[in-house]
């Protein structure tokens, strides 16, 4: 468990405690994977002396073992039990870290507990520091998740996708990922033809046609850790303009990857990708950041954007995924997962990056 290191950090930063609801932070700190707690109040309370206690629904009695926990049953007053825990931990005032994704109704319920005068701060203030550098076990998990998405890409290339609806292909990809891993890290994106001009296109009814460029963006989870890959493929010969765009994106991705070094700021990697695309005349069509950190969350620190002030260090993991999106025509994105190892970038995803024409 990583709670010890977390407590040292909160003390060092002058916080009095933390209230953490189920989330990737909760999993990172406790190793507990509480599936679908939904609306049932579940909170881990930690104080700056290193004492901690969990409040959880009794449905999870079989899952939570060997962890200091008070369980509550449906029909009981969970907030009353939480107030007893906070009193025991002497958490009634002060600077308290709150899980960023805590449900608003829980937070309001906590604010209404008697005798509390908390000053709330987002938990990410502390967790980002802990989670940004992955240890070797975490990197192993991410390598495994990356292998899965590479394998899925090979499978896709063996399918007859001409005439298939985007959403059918997205479902097939999802099923393959689920077969090979612990699950998807987000709902796959399949964007064909002019739909590929939308970076977060929701796969729909459009059938894949001859001459389409198709963006495939999907990810797997292994042991909680995510991969995230994008490849753009052609079905039949695409028009010359799209082929030109493909080559610009491939060059931008390669240049940004080669720029990765320990000690430079994340925004330097973004700048390299952006300059490559701007020089080719497509600057205004690269409408998002170059990448994002990857780990237990599919989007986390360090963000690789024009405002990326984080200094890259060994153990950081992130995506490099420049794209060009031309409304009415289509788009191209190429994305790899990268880890900083021995001072340089190492690609975790290795699927073919040359344009594949099916
Ligand atoms: C979590 S949904 C989007 C997944 C995708 N791989 C992705 O992260 N992006 C697609 C466009 C840019 C990038 C993003 O920052 O959202």
PDB file of C-alpha atoms in Angstrom, residues 152-161 216 233 352 356 358:
ATOM      1  CA  UNK A 152      -5.979  -5.836 -32.006  1.00  0.00           C
ATOM      2  CA  UNK A 153      -4.667  -3.662 -34.863  1.00  0.00           C
ATOM      3  CA  UNK A 154      -3.285  -6.743 -36.616  1.00  0.00           C
ATOM      4  CA  UNK A 155      -6.696  -8.395 -36.203  1.00  0.00           C
ATOM      5  CA  UNK A 156      -8.499  -5.368 -37.646  1.00  0.00           C
ATOM      6  CA  UNK A 157      -6.300  -5.538 -40.739  1.00  0.00           C
ATOM      7  CA  UNK A 158      -7.494  -9.117 -41.322  1.00  0.00           C
ATOM      8  CA  UNK A 159     -11.210  -8.131 -41.216  1.00  0.00           C
ATOM      9  CA  UNK A 160     -13.301  -7.211 -44.239  1.00  0.00           C
ATOM     10  CA  UNK A 161     -14.377  -3.738 -43.077  1.00  0.00           C
ATOM     11  CA  UNK A 216      -9.236   3.909 -35.245  1.00  0.00           C
ATOM     12  CA  UNK A 233      -5.967   3.275 -42.399  1.00  0.00           C
ATOM     13  CA  UNK A 352       2.651  -0.421 -38.204  1.00  0.00           C
ATOM     14  CA  UNK A 356      -1.973   0.572 -44.718  1.00  0.00           C
ATOM     15  CA  UNK A 358      -6.861  -2.363 -47.416  1.00  0.00           C
TER      16      UNK A 358
END
